[in-house]
CSV table of C-alpha atoms and ligand atoms in Angstrom, one decimal:
chain,number,residue,atom,x,y,z
Y,118,MET,CA,141.2,87.5,41.7
Y,119,SER,CA,142.2,84.2,41.0
Y,120,PHE,CA,144.9,83.7,37.6
Y,121,THR,CA,144.7,80.2,37.3
Y,122,VAL,CA,140.8,80.3,37.0
Y,123,THR,CA,141.1,83.1,34.6
Y,124,VAL,CA,143.3,81.3,32.7
Y,125,CYS,CA,141.2,78.1,32.8
Y,126,ALA,CA,138.4,79.3,32.1
Y,127,ALA,CA,140.1,81.5,29.3
Y,128,ILE,CA,141.8,77.5,27.5
Y,129,PHE,CA,138.0,76.7,27.9
Y,130,GLY,CA,135.9,80.0,26.2
Y,131,GLY,CA,138.4,79.5,23.2
Y,132,ALA,CA,138.3,75.8,23.5
Y,133,ALA,CA,134.8,75.7,23.0
Y,134,ALA,CA,134.3,78.3,20.8
Y,135,ALA,CA,136.4,76.6,18.3
Y,136,PHE,CA,133.7,74.0,17.8
Y,137,VAL,CA,131.1,77.0,17.1
Y,138,PRO,CA,130.9,78.3,13.6
Y,139,ARG,CA,130.1,74.8,12.6
Y,140,LEU,CA,126.7,74.3,14.8
Y,141,ALA,CA,126.1,78.0,13.6
Y,142,HIS,CA,126.5,77.4,10.1
Y,143,ARG,CA,124.4,74.4,9.8
Y,144,LEU,CA,121.6,76.3,12.2
Y,145,ALA,CA,121.5,79.4,10.6
Y,146,VAL,CA,118.7,78.6,8.1
Y,147,PRO,CA,115.4,80.5,7.7
Y,148,ARG,CA,112.5,79.6,10.2
Y,149,GLY,CA,110.7,76.3,9.4
Y,150,SER,CA,113.8,74.8,7.5
Y,151,ARG,CA,115.9,71.8,8.5
Y,152,PRO,CA,120.0,72.5,9.1
Y,153,ARG,CA,122.0,72.7,6.6
Y,154,SER,CA,124.3,69.6,5.5
Y,155,THR,CA,125.9,71.6,3.0
Y,156,CYS,CA,128.3,75.1,3.1
Y,157,ALA,CA,125.8,77.6,2.0
Y,158,ASP,CA,128.8,79.5,0.5
Y,159,CYS,CA,130.9,76.5,-1.6
Y,160,THR,CA,127.8,73.6,-1.2
Y,161,ALA,CA,130.9,71.5,-0.2
Y,162,ASP,CA,128.8,68.4,2.3
Y,163,LEU,CA,128.6,69.3,6.0
Y,164,PRO,CA,128.3,65.6,6.9
Y,165,THR,CA,128.8,66.4,10.8
Y,166,TRP,CA,128.2,68.7,13.3
Y,167,VAL,CA,131.6,68.6,15.5
Y,168,ARG,CA,134.4,70.3,13.8
Y,169,ALA,CA,137.1,72.5,15.0
Y,170,GLY,CA,138.0,75.5,13.3
Y,171,ALA,CA,136.0,77.3,10.4
Y,172,SER,CA,132.6,75.7,9.7
Y,173,CYS,CA,133.9,75.1,6.1
Y,174,ASP,CA,137.1,74.2,4.0
Y,175,CYS,CA,136.2,77.3,2.2
Y,176,ALA,CA,135.9,79.8,5.1
Y,177,ARG,CA,138.3,81.4,7.1
Y,178,ALA,CA,139.8,80.5,10.3
Y,179,PRO,CA,137.1,82.2,13.1
Y,180,VAL,CA,139.6,84.2,14.4
Y,181,TRP,CA,137.2,86.4,16.2
Y,182,THR,CA,134.4,83.8,17.7
Y,183,LEU,CA,137.9,81.7,19.0
Y,184,THR,CA,139.1,85.1,20.8
Y,185,THR,CA,135.2,85.9,21.7
Y,186,GLY,CA,135.0,82.8,23.3
Y,187,ALA,CA,138.5,83.3,25.3
Y,188,LEU,CA,138.0,86.7,26.2
Y,189,VAL,CA,134.9,86.0,27.6
Y,190,GLY,CA,135.6,82.9,29.5
Y,191,GLY,CA,138.4,84.8,30.5
Y,192,VAL,CA,136.4,87.4,32.4
Y,193,LEU,CA,133.8,85.6,33.3
Y,194,GLY,CA,136.9,83.4,35.5
Y,195,ALA,CA,138.4,86.4,36.6
Y,196,THR,CA,135.3,88.7,37.8
Y,197,ILE,CA,133.3,86.0,39.3
Y,198,GLY,CA,136.4,83.3,40.8
Y,199,PRO,CA,136.3,79.5,41.5
Y,200,ALA,CA,132.4,79.9,42.3
Y,201,PRO,CA,129.2,77.9,41.1
Y,202,LEU,CA,127.8,81.0,38.8
Y,203,LEU,CA,131.4,80.5,36.9
Y,204,VAL,CA,130.2,76.5,36.1
Y,205,VAL,CA,126.6,78.0,35.0
Y,206,LEU,CA,127.6,80.7,33.3
Y,207,LEU,CA,130.8,79.4,30.9
Y,208,PRO,CA,128.5,76.5,29.5
Y,209,ALA,CA,125.8,79.3,28.8
Y,210,ALA,CA,128.5,81.8,27.3
Y,211,LEU,CA,129.4,79.5,24.9
Y,212,LEU,CA,125.7,78.9,23.8
Y,213,GLY,CA,125.1,82.5,23.8
Y,214,ILE,CA,127.9,82.8,20.9
Y,215,LEU,CA,126.2,79.9,19.3
Y,216,LEU,CA,122.8,82.7,19.2
Y,217,ALA,CA,125.0,85.7,18.4
Y,218,LEU,CA,126.3,84.0,15.3
Y,219,ILE,CA,122.8,82.7,14.3
Y,220,ASP,CA,120.9,86.0,14.4
Y,221,LEU,CA,124.2,87.7,12.9
Y,222,ARG,CA,123.7,85.2,9.6
Y,223,CYS,CA,120.0,85.0,9.3
Y,224,LEU,CA,118.3,87.4,12.1
Y,225,ARG,CA,117.0,84.3,14.2
Y,226,LEU,CA,117.8,82.5,17.7
Y,227,PRO,CA,116.1,79.4,17.6
Y,228,ASP,CA,113.6,78.2,20.3
Y,229,PRO,CA,115.4,75.1,20.7
Y,230,LEU,CA,118.9,76.6,21.5
Y,231,VAL,CA,117.2,79.7,23.6
Y,232,GLY,CA,115.5,76.7,25.7
Y,233,LEU,CA,119.0,75.1,26.2
Y,234,LEU,CA,120.3,78.4,27.8
Y,235,ALA,CA,116.8,78.3,30.1
Y,236,VAL,CA,117.4,74.9,31.5
Y,237,GLY,CA,121.1,74.9,31.9
Y,238,THR,CA,120.7,78.3,33.9
Y,239,VAL,CA,117.3,78.0,35.8
Y,240,LEU,CA,117.8,74.6,36.8
Y,241,PRO,CA,121.3,74.5,38.2
Y,242,LEU,CA,121.3,78.3,39.7
Y,243,SER,CA,117.7,77.3,41.1
Y,244,ALA,CA,119.5,74.6,42.8
Y,245,VAL,CA,122.6,76.8,43.9
Y,246,ALA,CA,119.9,79.4,45.7
Y,247,LEU,CA,118.3,76.2,47.3
Y,248,VAL,CA,121.5,74.6,48.3
Y,249,THR,CA,123.2,78.0,49.5
Y,250,GLY,CA,119.9,78.9,51.7
Y,251,GLU,CA,119.7,81.6,50.0
Y,252,PRO,CA,115.8,81.3,48.7
Y,253,ALA,CA,116.3,85.0,48.1
Y,254,ASP,CA,118.0,84.3,45.1
Y,255,LEU,CA,115.6,82.2,43.6
Y,256,MET,CA,112.8,84.9,43.9
Y,257,ARG,CA,114.7,87.9,42.5
Y,258,SER,CA,115.5,85.4,39.4
Y,259,THR,CA,112.5,85.1,38.8
Y,260,LEU,CA,111.1,88.6,39.2
Y,261,GLY,CA,114.2,89.5,37.0
Y,262,ALA,CA,113.4,86.9,34.5
Y,263,VAL,CA,109.5,88.8,34.6
Y,264,LEU,CA,110.4,92.2,34.5
Y,265,SER,CA,112.8,91.6,31.8
Y,266,GLY,CA,110.5,89.7,29.6
Y,267,SER,CA,107.8,92.3,30.4
Y,268,VAL,CA,109.9,94.6,29.1
Y,269,TYR,CA,111.1,93.5,26.2
Y,270,LEU,CA,107.7,92.5,25.1
Y,271,ILE,CA,106.0,95.9,25.3
Y,272,ILE,CA,108.9,97.2,22.9
Y,273,ALA,CA,108.4,94.3,20.9
Y,274,LEU,CA,104.4,95.2,20.7
Y,275,LEU,CA,105.1,99.4,20.1
Y,276,PRO,CA,105.0,100.0,16.3
Y,277,GLY,CA,108.5,99.9,14.3
Y,278,GLY,CA,109.8,98.6,18.0
Y,279,GLY,CA,112.2,96.4,15.6
Y,280,LEU,CA,112.2,93.5,17.9
Y,281,GLY,CA,111.0,89.8,17.2
Y,282,LEU,CA,109.7,87.7,19.6
Y,283,GLY,CA,113.3,85.4,19.6
Y,284,ASP,CA,114.8,88.5,21.7
Y,285,VAL,CA,112.0,88.6,23.8
Y,286,LYS,CA,112.4,84.9,25.0
Y,287,LEU,CA,116.2,85.3,24.7
Y,288,ALA,CA,115.6,88.4,27.0
Y,289,THR,CA,113.0,86.9,29.4
Y,290,VAL,CA,115.7,83.8,29.9
Y,291,LEU,CA,118.9,86.5,30.3
Y,292,GLY,CA,116.6,88.2,33.0
Y,293,PHE,CA,116.6,85.4,35.3
Y,294,THR,CA,120.4,84.6,35.4
Y,295,LEU,CA,120.9,89.0,36.0
Y,296,GLY,CA,118.4,88.4,39.2
Y,297,PHE,CA,120.6,86.1,40.0
Y,298,VAL,CA,123.7,88.1,39.9
Y,299,GLY,CA,121.4,91.4,41.2
Y,300,TRP,CA,119.2,94.0,40.4
Y,301,PRO,CA,122.0,96.2,39.2
Y,302,ALA,CA,122.2,93.3,36.6
Y,303,VAL,CA,118.8,93.3,35.6
Y,304,VAL,CA,119.0,97.1,34.8
Y,305,VAL,CA,121.9,97.0,32.8
Y,306,GLY,CA,121.3,93.8,31.0
Y,307,LEU,CA,117.8,95.8,30.0
Y,308,VAL,CA,119.7,98.8,29.3
Y,309,ALA,CA,123.3,98.0,27.3
Y,310,PRO,CA,121.8,96.1,24.9
Y,311,HIS,CA,120.1,99.7,23.5
Y,312,LEU,CA,123.1,101.9,24.3
Y,313,ILE,CA,125.3,99.2,22.2
Y,314,ASN,CA,123.0,98.3,19.0
Y,315,GLY,CA,122.0,102.5,18.5
Y,316,PRO,CA,125.5,103.1,17.7
Y,317,VAL,CA,125.8,100.4,15.7
Y,318,ALA,CA,123.3,101.3,13.6
Y,319,VAL,CA,123.9,104.7,13.4
Y,320,VAL,CA,126.7,104.2,11.9
Y,321,LEU,CA,125.3,101.3,10.0
Y,322,LEU,CA,123.3,103.9,8.2
Y,323,LEU,CA,126.3,106.7,7.7
Y,324,THR,CA,128.7,104.0,5.9
Y,325,ARG,CA,125.2,102.9,3.8
Y,326,ARG,CA,125.1,99.6,5.0
Y,327,ALA,CA,122.1,99.5,6.2
Y,328,GLY,CA,119.2,101.3,5.3
Y,329,ARG,CA,116.1,102.9,7.1
Y,330,ARG,CA,113.8,99.8,7.0
Y,331,THR,CA,117.3,97.1,7.9
Y,332,ALA,CA,116.4,94.9,10.0
Y,333,LEU,CA,119.3,94.7,12.9
Y,334,PRO,CA,119.7,91.6,15.1
Y,335,LEU,CA,119.4,92.4,18.3
Y,336,GLY,CA,120.6,88.7,20.1
Y,337,PRO,CA,124.0,89.8,19.6
Y,338,ALA,CA,123.6,92.9,21.9
Y,339,LEU,CA,121.2,91.5,24.2
Y,340,LEU,CA,124.1,88.8,24.7
Y,341,THR,CA,126.3,91.5,25.4
Y,342,GLY,CA,124.3,93.6,27.7
Y,343,ALA,CA,123.4,90.5,29.6
Y,344,LEU,CA,127.5,89.6,29.9
Y,345,LEU,CA,128.0,93.1,30.8
Y,346,GLY,CA,125.6,93.1,33.5
Y,347,CYS,CA,127.0,90.1,35.3
Y,348,LEU,CA,130.6,91.7,35.1
Y,349,ILE,CA,129.8,95.0,36.6
Y,350,THR,CA,127.7,94.3,39.5
I,609,ZN,ZN1,131.7,76.2,1.9
């Protein structure tokens, strides 16, 4: 483990995460709606996309978002070290935090952002595989994406599967990166989201904060599972 890389990655993660709340607030809108230009809570104007800290003057300081950004950056830096994979995964993780916040707010994973995550991971990881002379990595990544996407598509098609097509698309994109890391990462990425969301659903039911028919966002669990897959293996 490189101490310098870990600290730099944690600082990058925390600092970049400071810009996520405003973006998440503006982009967390129902399907087909334009991005928000006024605050959903106090109706104040949100004139810019770029703002560090709280999404609006009325919002609390985004301590959890910043902590998550620093923590995710730090553990990625500590686990991966100074490798091309870290350069790809750090911005991808920030995009993941943005997607998770939007999914938590409005149960959506906007296609343009999932597409951006796809471009930001598939292209550079493919380039790394080809430049380092490891085309097998590229083949495994592709198979990981196909396997992950297929499994989640089947779950989405099952009655009561509780999954949206946004979840299937995100799982497919994440499967590519997990495949690049290795087959154990793909397995963790497939299993962990359910181990995360299952207990969360039980707690919400027991505390009556959700009913049997309440839709729960799966995006945050998918992204956390993918992070665990990248770290554990
Ligand atoms: Zn406000």
